[in-house]
Amino acid sequence: MTYPGGKYDVIVIGAGHAGCEAALAAARLGCRTLVITINLDAVALMPCNPAIGGPAKGHLVREVDALGGQMGATIDITRIQIRLLNTGKGPAVHALRAQADKWHYQRQMRNILETTANIHLQQAFVDRFYVKGGRIRGVVTHTGALFEADAVVLTTGTYLRGRIIIGSLNYKGGPNGQLTSGKLSGSMAKLGLRLSRFKTGTPPRVHKESINFDKMLIQPGDDKPLTFSFMGTPASGEQVPCWLTHTTEKTHQVIQDNLHRSPLYSGDIKGVGPRYCPSIEDKVVRFSERPSHQVFLEPEGRDTAEYYVQGMSTSLPEDVQIAMLRTIPGLENVKLMRAGYAIEYDCLDPTQLKLTLETKTVAGLFSAGQINGSSGYEEAAAQGIVAGINAAHYINGIDPIIIDRSTAYIGVLIDDLVTKGTLEPYRMMTSRAEYRLLLRQDNADARLTPLGYKIGLISPERYHVFTQKSASVDNEIGRMQERTIPSTEDVNEYLEGKGSSPLGGHVSAAQLLKRPELSYDDILMLLQETVSQEPDVAAQVETQIKYQGYIEKQMQQVEKFKKMENKALPEDMPYCKMEGISREAAEKLAKIKPRSIGQASRISGVSPADISVLLVHLEQQRRKEGTRHVESTHNTVH
């Protein structure tokens, strides 16, 4: 029996990082939005590491912010430490990472959801979808309530048939002691959606007072006023440090002696885990030649004694966890607050999705986050905002947005999942982006804020600030190209002090800035100027001038990429009937239904020869259509 629960435009199932962004995007675009979550106290929960950002992940957060999303602004005011990583490398891999006050972050994000117009929060289990005529029409909860909507965004994370595993102990459950959803997987399977079984894990949490920090290396935050949001305000209060220590040979011996008790090796864990983030027992086995591994102690907030033991993800029994922790310098007398665990869960095969994140099987049903086979808060948020925008566009009859690989890490993430699929939890990495010099964390606003403004998620006031900044960057680059620096004794003495060769004549400031050993501030010094631009403007100017040649080369590559992306493929392309195409390619093309030649070329198993066949077929179709058009015109005239 069901009863009417209410009518909405968009329903979001789940209130994790994908769900929050999806709901806020849809609501801010004018859709009446219902957010259904198993536990209202777990909105925006961080069940794993207490941090946002890092290489590639930080890029995603800045892109979400540039589109008008919320994650960046929320971490800016709830962080307890922030750092810019990889500063010794090129600008393409510079990345922000912030330690979060987990509970403050949750409270802040929930408050934003509760006070945003068009959003209603509801605590319930969704048991099944209501589908009619191949279109989503709503959902039914465990209490029998039927909530109607023409668009639904699935953001269930790791909660579908979740199973917690600690040694020989296993039980139904979601992350961090939460309940799990048991029935929705069955409803998805009935709709013809293919499910996989993945696994992830988390390390123990320990009590601050039982840690001897004197035996560890301090890892402080940066003094600079760094923010994820381009409109952000740095959090007040002293930054809280993290601490570095290492495992020892004794740690590895404890693990080796207890491998027979590990569910990872006993076969009790069936789900596929992430290779890039292995458990400590997996690291000890796979990298047996290494005498130690890094371990970071990360605070979970300002007002808690709980510390996260980064680098020690494990599903070993609790007594083994305590024993191995106590072999690590600084943790000899450690007290466990929460045991580490593994969790298995159901997720979708993401190749069943369009690049809009709408399912190919059910119109109006979108999916975002870990349910799509990804891992990480940042990957979830990035998918969430795109799914929320496209759900709103679906409701309002507007063309969906598709962010391509050359425009943002968001585009790389979604294209990788939808086009290539994933056999393990997918993590965003800078190496996945072909055009990463163009997709820097510092220019995410230049790449995506115009789109956010066009969609309606960026206010006119914020867009005005953005255009002013863009003008400042352009003007300063022009000024650097026009200003010259003479070859004087003082100038050459300064250059030699910087390890740079002296000038043989006058050069432009821009030309001199291209030298790797010189900075924008050095150029201002040589120009005898004391007033510089805002730090974010100066960073843009320096990067664009220093890497001009590389940037122009990547822009040329992008032009070639876009030509292939603009060669559209119809959804009903008869791949299996086409001559000259391999059977494997035909089957995979029919399954993925790529929207363009470019996307087709990235499908595993589709060769350059297969792409040539597709191009010939498209050209033949174009000529036939052209002939039909001429004949139609001829008949009309006569």
Short mmCIF file of C-alpha atoms in Angstrom, two decimals, residues 102-537:
data_model
loop_
_atom_site.label_atom_id
_atom_site.label_comp_id
_atom_site.label_asym_id
_atom_site.label_seq_id
_atom_site.Cartn_x
_atom_site.Cartn_y
_atom_site.Cartn_z
CA LYS A 102 34.10 17.38 10.07
CA TRP A 103 31.22 18.18 12.36
CA HIS A 104 31.31 21.91 11.62
CA TYR A 105 31.32 21.09 7.89
CA GLN A 106 28.26 18.86 8.30
CA ARG A 107 26.34 21.41 10.36
CA GLN A 108 27.18 24.18 7.93
CA MET A 109 26.15 22.20 4.85
CA ARG A 110 22.91 21.00 6.45
CA ASN A 111 22.05 24.57 7.44
CA ILE A 112 22.61 25.70 3.84
CA LEU A 113 20.25 22.96 2.57
CA GLU A 114 17.60 23.79 5.17
CA THR A 115 17.67 27.53 4.44
CA THR A 116 17.81 27.31 0.63
CA ALA A 117 14.49 28.07 -1.07
CA ASN A 118 12.86 25.13 -2.90
CA ILE A 119 14.57 22.42 -0.80
CA HIS A 120 12.81 20.08 1.61
CA LEU A 121 14.72 17.46 3.63
CA GLN A 122 13.07 14.15 4.53
CA GLN A 123 14.45 11.24 6.55
CA ALA A 124 13.40 7.93 5.00
CA PHE A 125 14.56 4.84 3.09
CA VAL A 126 13.76 4.75 -0.61
CA ASP A 127 12.70 1.18 -1.42
CA ARG A 128 11.79 1.46 -5.08
CA PHE A 129 11.36 3.70 -8.09
CA TYR A 130 8.02 4.60 -9.61
CA VAL A 131 8.46 4.34 -13.39
CA LYS A 132 5.80 4.72 -16.06
CA GLY A 133 6.26 4.55 -19.82
CA GLY A 134 10.04 4.31 -19.53
CA ARG A 135 10.19 7.56 -17.53
CA ILE A 136 10.81 8.14 -13.85
CA ARG A 137 7.71 9.39 -12.04
CA GLY A 138 8.81 9.25 -8.43
CA VAL A 139 9.95 7.03 -5.57
CA VAL A 140 8.32 4.95 -2.85
CA THR A 141 9.76 4.96 0.69
CA HIS A 142 9.80 2.22 3.33
CA THR A 143 6.75 3.80 5.00
CA GLY A 144 4.74 3.53 1.78
CA ALA A 145 4.91 7.21 0.86
CA LEU A 146 4.86 7.89 -2.88
CA PHE A 147 6.77 11.06 -3.71
CA GLU A 148 6.18 12.11 -7.30
CA ALA A 149 8.69 13.89 -9.53
CA ASP A 150 9.69 13.84 -13.19
CA ALA A 151 13.42 13.82 -12.36
CA VAL A 152 15.27 11.79 -9.74
CA VAL A 153 18.97 12.01 -8.90
CA LEU A 154 20.45 8.88 -7.34
CA THR A 155 23.32 9.74 -4.95
CA THR A 156 23.37 6.79 -2.55
CA GLY A 157 27.15 6.56 -2.13
CA THR A 158 28.22 3.33 -0.43
CA TYR A 159 24.87 2.67 1.26
CA LEU A 160 23.32 0.14 -1.15
CA ARG A 161 23.44 -3.26 0.56
CA GLY A 162 26.45 -2.08 2.54
CA ARG A 163 28.42 -4.69 4.48
CA ILE A 164 30.97 -3.76 7.15
CA ILE A 165 33.94 -6.13 7.59
CA ILE A 166 36.41 -6.18 10.51
CA GLY A 167 38.39 -9.40 10.68
CA SER A 168 35.97 -12.33 10.90
CA LEU A 169 33.16 -9.96 11.91
CA ASN A 170 30.81 -8.72 9.20
CA TYR A 171 27.37 -7.19 9.32
CA LYS A 172 24.96 -5.08 7.31
CA GLY A 173 25.75 -1.41 7.67
CA GLY A 174 26.71 1.86 6.09
CA PRO A 175 29.78 4.01 6.75
CA ASN A 176 30.62 5.19 10.26
CA GLY A 177 27.92 3.16 12.00
CA GLN A 178 25.07 4.29 9.72
CA LEU A 179 22.19 2.14 8.51
CA THR A 180 22.22 0.70 5.00
CA SER A 181 19.67 0.53 2.19
CA GLY A 182 18.56 -3.03 1.46
CA LYS A 183 15.81 -2.86 -1.16
CA LEU A 184 16.71 -0.17 -3.69
CA SER A 185 19.30 -2.36 -5.44
CA GLY A 186 16.55 -4.82 -6.33
CA SER A 187 14.39 -2.05 -7.79
CA MET A 188 17.33 -0.89 -9.90
CA ALA A 189 17.95 -4.42 -11.18
CA LYS A 190 14.28 -4.72 -12.19
CA LEU A 191 14.74 -1.61 -14.33
CA GLY A 192 17.54 -3.40 -16.19
CA LEU A 193 20.38 -1.49 -14.54
CA ARG A 194 23.57 -3.53 -14.10
CA LEU A 195 25.17 -3.44 -10.66
CA SER A 196 28.73 -4.15 -9.56
CA ARG A 197 30.14 -4.83 -6.11
CA PHE A 198 32.95 -2.55 -4.92
CA LYS A 199 34.88 -2.26 -1.69
CA THR A 200 36.59 0.57 0.11
CA GLY A 201 38.08 0.97 3.54
CA THR A 202 38.99 3.36 6.31
CA PRO A 203 41.71 3.44 9.01
CA PRO A 204 41.37 3.48 12.80
CA ARG A 205 40.70 6.65 14.79
CA VAL A 206 42.71 7.23 17.94
CA HIS A 207 42.62 9.50 21.02
CA LYS A 208 44.77 12.62 20.95
CA GLU A 209 45.92 12.27 24.56
CA SER A 210 47.40 8.84 23.80
CA ILE A 211 49.65 10.18 21.00
CA ASN A 212 53.26 11.21 21.63
CA PHE A 213 53.72 14.00 19.11
CA ASP A 214 57.34 14.51 20.20
CA LYS A 215 58.25 11.44 18.15
CA MET A 216 56.58 12.81 15.00
CA LEU A 217 57.27 15.53 12.45
CA ILE A 218 54.88 18.47 12.46
CA GLN A 219 53.00 19.24 9.23
CA PRO A 220 51.74 22.84 9.56
CA GLY A 221 49.40 24.69 7.26
CA ASP A 222 50.37 27.59 4.97
CA ASP A 223 50.37 31.12 6.34
CA LYS A 224 48.90 32.54 3.13
CA PRO A 225 45.14 33.31 3.08
CA LEU A 226 44.27 30.46 0.70
CA THR A 227 40.68 29.59 -0.25
CA PHE A 228 38.99 27.03 -2.46
CA SER A 229 36.17 29.38 -3.41
CA PHE A 230 37.02 32.22 -5.76
CA MET A 231 34.74 34.31 -3.55
CA GLY A 232 35.86 32.62 -0.33
CA THR A 233 36.71 34.02 3.06
CA PRO A 234 39.48 32.23 4.99
CA ALA A 235 38.40 30.57 8.23
CA SER A 236 39.37 32.37 11.40
CA GLY A 237 41.36 30.76 14.17
CA GLU A 238 44.79 29.22 14.44
CA GLN A 239 45.53 26.39 12.04
CA VAL A 240 45.79 22.92 13.58
CA PRO A 241 48.84 20.89 12.47
CA CYS A 242 48.97 17.33 11.19
CA TRP A 243 51.80 14.98 12.15
CA LEU A 244 53.99 12.55 10.22
CA THR A 245 55.37 9.24 11.41
CA HIS A 246 56.17 5.87 9.77
CA THR A 247 55.45 2.21 10.10
CA THR A 248 58.36 0.02 11.22
CA GLU A 249 59.59 -3.50 10.56
CA LYS A 250 57.76 -4.52 13.75
CA THR A 251 54.53 -3.12 12.27
CA HIS A 252 55.02 -5.18 9.14
CA GLN A 253 55.81 -8.29 11.19
CA VAL A 254 52.57 -7.94 13.18
CA ILE A 255 50.67 -7.70 9.90
CA GLN A 256 52.49 -10.63 8.29
CA ASP A 257 51.84 -12.79 11.36
CA ASN A 258 48.11 -12.09 11.12
CA LEU A 259 47.45 -12.21 7.39
CA HIS A 260 45.50 -15.44 7.93
CA ARG A 261 43.00 -13.35 9.92
CA SER A 262 42.64 -10.73 7.18
CA PRO A 263 39.31 -10.90 5.28
CA LEU A 264 41.19 -9.43 2.33
CA TYR A 265 43.21 -12.62 1.99
CA SER A 266 40.76 -15.14 3.43
CA GLY A 267 38.32 -14.47 0.58
CA ASP A 268 35.62 -12.97 2.80
CA ILE A 269 35.85 -9.67 0.89
CA LYS A 270 34.33 -10.13 -2.56
CA GLY A 271 34.14 -6.50 -3.70
CA VAL A 272 36.85 -4.89 -5.81
CA GLY A 273 38.93 -2.33 -3.95
CA PRO A 274 41.03 0.62 -5.19
CA ARG A 275 44.60 -0.16 -6.30
CA TYR A 276 45.73 3.43 -5.74
CA CYS A 277 44.67 3.42 -2.07
CA PRO A 278 45.47 -0.06 -0.75
CA SER A 279 45.01 -1.17 2.85
CA ILE A 280 48.11 -1.33 5.03
CA GLU A 281 48.10 -5.14 4.88
CA ASP A 282 47.96 -4.96 1.07
CA LYS A 283 50.85 -2.45 1.02
CA VAL A 284 52.99 -4.67 3.25
CA VAL A 285 52.41 -7.66 0.96
CA ARG A 286 52.74 -5.85 -2.37
CA PHE A 287 55.72 -3.70 -1.38
CA SER A 288 57.53 -6.17 0.83
CA GLU A 289 60.90 -4.61 -0.03
CA ARG A 290 59.95 -1.33 1.69
CA PRO A 291 60.98 -1.06 5.36
CA SER A 292 58.34 1.57 6.19
CA HIS A 293 55.33 3.52 4.95
CA GLN A 294 54.22 7.06 5.80
CA VAL A 295 51.52 7.54 8.40
CA PHE A 296 49.81 10.91 8.97
CA LEU A 297 47.88 11.81 12.12
CA GLU A 298 45.08 14.17 11.10
CA PRO A 299 42.74 15.96 13.55
CA GLU A 300 39.03 15.45 12.91
CA GLY A 301 38.08 18.85 14.28
CA ARG A 302 38.90 21.63 16.75
CA ASP A 303 36.68 20.36 19.53
CA THR A 304 37.39 16.64 19.46
CA ALA A 305 40.22 14.40 20.63
CA GLU A 306 39.70 12.08 17.65
CA TYR A 307 42.59 11.69 15.19
CA TYR A 308 42.47 9.96 11.80
CA VAL A 309 45.41 7.63 11.08
CA GLN A 310 45.97 8.34 7.39
CA GLY A 311 47.81 5.54 5.59
CA MET A 312 46.56 2.72 7.83
CA SER A 313 43.32 1.69 6.12
CA THR A 314 42.62 -1.86 7.26
CA SER A 315 40.04 -4.59 7.81
CA LEU A 316 42.21 -6.64 10.18
CA PRO A 317 40.67 -7.67 13.52
CA GLU A 318 40.51 -4.97 16.17
CA ASP A 319 43.14 -6.57 18.43
CA VAL A 320 45.59 -6.72 15.50
CA GLN A 321 44.88 -3.08 14.68
CA ILE A 322 45.83 -2.05 18.22
CA ALA A 323 48.95 -4.22 18.17
CA MET A 324 50.24 -2.84 14.86
CA LEU A 325 49.49 0.79 15.79
CA ARG A 326 51.56 0.43 18.96
CA THR A 327 54.65 -0.43 16.92
CA ILE A 328 54.60 3.00 15.24
CA PRO A 329 56.74 5.81 16.72
CA GLY A 330 54.49 8.10 18.76
CA LEU A 331 51.68 5.57 19.02
CA GLU A 332 53.26 3.17 21.53
CA ASN A 333 50.50 3.82 24.09
CA VAL A 334 47.72 4.69 21.67
CA LYS A 335 44.06 4.22 22.57
CA LEU A 336 41.65 3.22 19.83
CA MET A 337 38.44 5.22 19.47
CA ARG A 338 37.11 3.60 16.27
CA ALA A 339 38.40 0.53 14.54
CA GLY A 340 39.22 0.61 10.85
CA TYR A 341 36.92 -1.39 8.58
CA ALA A 342 36.21 -2.38 5.00
CA ILE A 343 32.83 -1.79 3.41
CA GLU A 344 31.33 -3.57 0.40
CA TYR A 345 28.50 -1.93 -1.52
CA ASP A 346 26.53 -2.02 -4.76
CA CYS A 347 27.24 0.49 -7.51
CA LEU A 348 26.15 1.09 -11.10
CA ASP A 349 28.13 0.21 -14.17
CA PRO A 350 28.59 3.86 -15.26
CA THR A 351 28.64 2.97 -18.97
CA GLN A 352 24.84 2.81 -18.59
CA LEU A 353 24.84 6.60 -18.26
CA LYS A 354 24.84 9.38 -20.81
CA LEU A 355 27.45 12.13 -20.53
CA THR A 356 24.66 14.14 -18.89
CA LEU A 357 24.61 11.50 -16.08
CA GLU A 358 21.07 10.49 -17.06
CA THR A 359 20.56 6.74 -17.32
CA LYS A 360 20.05 5.36 -20.81
CA THR A 361 17.41 2.95 -19.49
CA VAL A 362 15.04 5.31 -17.67
CA ALA A 363 14.37 8.87 -18.84
CA GLY A 364 14.66 11.43 -16.05
CA LEU A 365 16.72 9.19 -13.76
CA PHE A 366 20.17 10.65 -13.07
CA SER A 367 23.02 9.23 -11.03
CA ALA A 368 26.02 10.85 -9.34
CA GLY A 369 28.83 10.05 -6.91
CA GLN A 370 30.12 6.77 -5.55
CA ILE A 371 27.07 4.94 -6.88
CA ASN A 372 28.72 5.52 -10.30
CA GLY A 373 31.87 3.68 -9.29
CA SER A 374 33.93 6.69 -8.26
CA SER A 375 35.54 7.35 -4.88
CA GLY A 376 36.09 10.53 -2.91
CA TYR A 377 34.05 13.48 -1.70
CA GLU A 378 35.34 15.73 -4.46
CA GLU A 379 34.51 13.35 -7.32
CA ALA A 380 31.04 12.98 -5.83
CA ALA A 381 30.45 16.73 -5.58
CA ALA A 382 31.62 17.26 -9.17
CA GLN A 383 29.15 14.69 -10.50
CA GLY A 384 26.44 15.97 -8.18
CA ILE A 385 26.40 19.52 -9.50
CA VAL A 386 26.29 18.30 -13.13
CA ALA A 387 23.47 15.85 -12.36
CA GLY A 388 21.55 18.53 -10.47
CA ILE A 389 21.89 21.05 -13.31
CA ASN A 390 20.83 18.50 -15.92
CA ALA A 391 17.89 17.29 -13.83
CA ALA A 392 16.69 20.91 -13.63
CA HIS A 393 17.24 21.38 -17.37
CA TYR A 394 15.33 18.15 -18.03
CA ILE A 395 12.39 19.49 -16.01
CA ASN A 396 12.48 22.86 -17.73
CA GLY A 397 12.96 21.52 -21.26
CA ILE A 398 16.44 23.04 -21.62
CA ASP A 399 19.33 21.34 -23.41
CA PRO A 400 21.61 19.53 -20.93
CA ILE A 401 25.16 20.63 -20.26
CA ILE A 402 28.07 18.39 -21.22
CA ILE A 403 31.49 19.50 -19.99
CA ASP A 404 34.18 18.02 -22.20
CA ARG A 405 37.67 16.79 -21.33
CA SER A 406 39.39 19.90 -22.65
CA THR A 407 37.34 22.22 -20.44
CA ALA A 408 37.55 20.75 -16.95
CA TYR A 409 38.58 17.85 -14.75
CA ILE A 410 34.84 17.41 -14.26
CA GLY A 411 34.66 16.55 -17.95
CA VAL A 412 37.56 14.09 -17.65
CA LEU A 413 35.91 12.42 -14.65
CA ILE A 414 32.50 11.96 -16.25
CA ASP A 415 33.87 10.99 -19.65
CA ASP A 416 36.18 8.38 -18.11
CA LEU A 417 33.34 6.81 -16.13
CA VAL A 418 30.71 6.87 -18.87
CA THR A 419 32.94 6.03 -21.84
CA LYS A 420 35.51 3.69 -20.34
CA GLY A 421 33.73 2.38 -17.26
CA THR A 422 35.73 1.32 -14.24
CA LEU A 423 36.69 -2.04 -12.76
CA GLU A 424 37.58 -0.52 -9.38
CA PRO A 425 36.68 2.61 -7.40
CA TYR A 426 37.73 5.50 -9.66
CA ARG A 427 39.92 8.27 -8.29
CA MET A 428 40.66 11.52 -10.08
CA MET A 429 44.37 12.04 -10.80
CA THR A 430 46.15 14.77 -12.76
CA SER A 431 47.65 12.13 -15.06
CA ARG A 432 44.16 11.34 -16.39
CA ALA A 433 43.84 14.79 -17.98
CA GLU A 434 45.48 15.20 -21.42
CA TYR A 435 45.31 19.00 -21.25
CA ARG A 436 46.23 19.52 -17.60
CA LEU A 437 48.32 22.64 -18.25
CA LEU A 438 45.08 24.28 -19.41
CA LEU A 439 43.05 22.80 -16.54
CA ARG A 440 44.93 24.38 -13.64
CA GLN A 441 43.36 24.98 -10.25
CA ASP A 442 44.11 28.72 -10.50
CA ASN A 443 42.10 29.27 -13.72
CA ALA A 444 39.00 27.19 -12.96
CA ASP A 445 36.97 30.41 -12.82
CA ALA A 446 38.13 31.45 -16.30
CA ARG A 447 37.09 28.05 -17.65
CA LEU A 448 33.71 27.58 -15.95
CA THR A 449 32.33 30.77 -14.41
CA PRO A 450 30.89 31.99 -17.76
CA LEU A 451 29.02 28.67 -18.01
CA GLY A 452 27.83 28.95 -14.40
CA TYR A 453 26.57 32.46 -15.14
CA LYS A 454 24.82 31.36 -18.33
CA ILE A 455 23.10 28.51 -16.46
CA GLY A 456 22.00 30.79 -13.63
CA LEU A 457 24.09 29.53 -10.71
CA ILE A 458 26.50 32.49 -10.73
CA SER A 459 25.00 35.81 -9.65
CA PRO A 460 25.47 39.00 -11.70
CA GLU A 461 27.47 40.45 -8.81
CA ARG A 462 29.88 37.53 -8.76
CA TYR A 463 30.14 37.53 -12.55
CA HIS A 464 31.08 41.22 -12.43
CA VAL A 465 33.91 40.44 -10.00
CA PHE A 466 35.06 37.66 -12.34
CA THR A 467 35.09 39.89 -15.43
CA GLN A 468 37.05 42.55 -13.55
CA LYS A 469 39.65 39.97 -12.54
CA SER A 470 39.87 38.68 -16.13
CA ALA A 471 40.40 42.22 -17.40
CA SER A 472 43.13 42.78 -14.81
CA VAL A 473 44.94 39.64 -15.96
CA ASP A 474 44.73 40.61 -19.63
CA ASN A 475 45.81 44.19 -18.94
CA GLU A 476 48.78 43.12 -16.85
CA ILE A 477 49.95 40.62 -19.46
CA GLY A 478 49.74 43.40 -22.06
CA ARG A 479 51.68 45.74 -19.80
CA MET A 480 54.40 43.13 -19.22
CA GLN A 481 54.75 42.73 -22.97
CA GLU A 482 55.09 46.49 -23.48
CA ARG A 483 57.39 47.41 -20.59
CA THR A 484 61.11 46.97 -21.20
CA ILE A 485 63.95 46.33 -18.80
CA PRO A 486 67.33 47.85 -19.68
CA SER A 487 70.71 46.14 -19.51
CA THR A 488 72.20 48.14 -16.63
CA GLU A 489 74.77 47.23 -14.03
CA ASP A 490 72.13 47.12 -11.26
CA VAL A 491 69.80 44.93 -13.34
CA ASN A 492 72.54 42.46 -14.28
CA GLU A 493 73.79 42.30 -10.69
CA TYR A 494 70.26 41.44 -9.53
CA LEU A 495 69.90 38.79 -12.24
CA GLU A 496 73.22 37.18 -11.34
CA GLY A 497 72.10 37.07 -7.71
CA LYS A 498 69.10 35.06 -8.85
CA GLY A 499 71.30 32.67 -10.82
CA SER A 500 70.18 34.20 -14.11
CA SER A 501 72.37 35.32 -17.00
CA PRO A 502 72.90 39.10 -17.55
CA LEU A 503 71.12 41.01 -20.29
CA GLY A 504 72.87 41.95 -23.53
CA GLY A 505 70.32 44.62 -24.33
CA HIS A 506 66.80 45.82 -23.58
CA VAL A 507 64.16 43.06 -23.23
CA SER A 508 60.47 43.12 -22.47
CA ALA A 509 59.35 42.31 -18.95
CA ALA A 510 57.31 39.41 -20.35
CA GLN A 511 60.34 37.93 -22.11
CA LEU A 512 62.40 38.11 -18.93
CA LEU A 513 59.60 36.55 -16.87
CA LYS A 514 59.81 33.43 -19.03
CA ARG A 515 63.10 32.58 -17.33
CA PRO A 516 62.33 29.75 -14.87
CA GLU A 517 64.48 31.22 -12.08
CA LEU A 518 62.59 34.54 -12.07
CA SER A 519 59.18 35.33 -10.59
CA TYR A 520 56.59 38.03 -11.17
CA ASP A 521 57.83 39.78 -7.99
CA ASP A 522 61.37 39.75 -9.41
CA ILE A 523 60.13 41.52 -12.54
CA LEU A 524 58.36 44.15 -10.44
CA MET A 525 61.61 44.67 -8.54
CA LEU A 526 63.52 45.21 -11.80
CA LEU A 527 60.81 47.60 -12.97
CA GLN A 528 61.23 49.40 -9.63
CA GLU A 529 57.54 48.96 -8.86
CA THR A 530 56.28 48.25 -5.36
CA VAL A 531 52.54 47.85 -6.02
CA SER A 532 51.65 44.48 -7.50
CA GLN A 533 48.39 42.90 -8.52
CA GLU A 534 46.18 40.77 -6.28
CA PRO A 535 47.85 37.38 -5.61
CA ASP A 536 45.41 35.42 -7.80
CA VAL A 537 45.87 37.89 -10.67
#
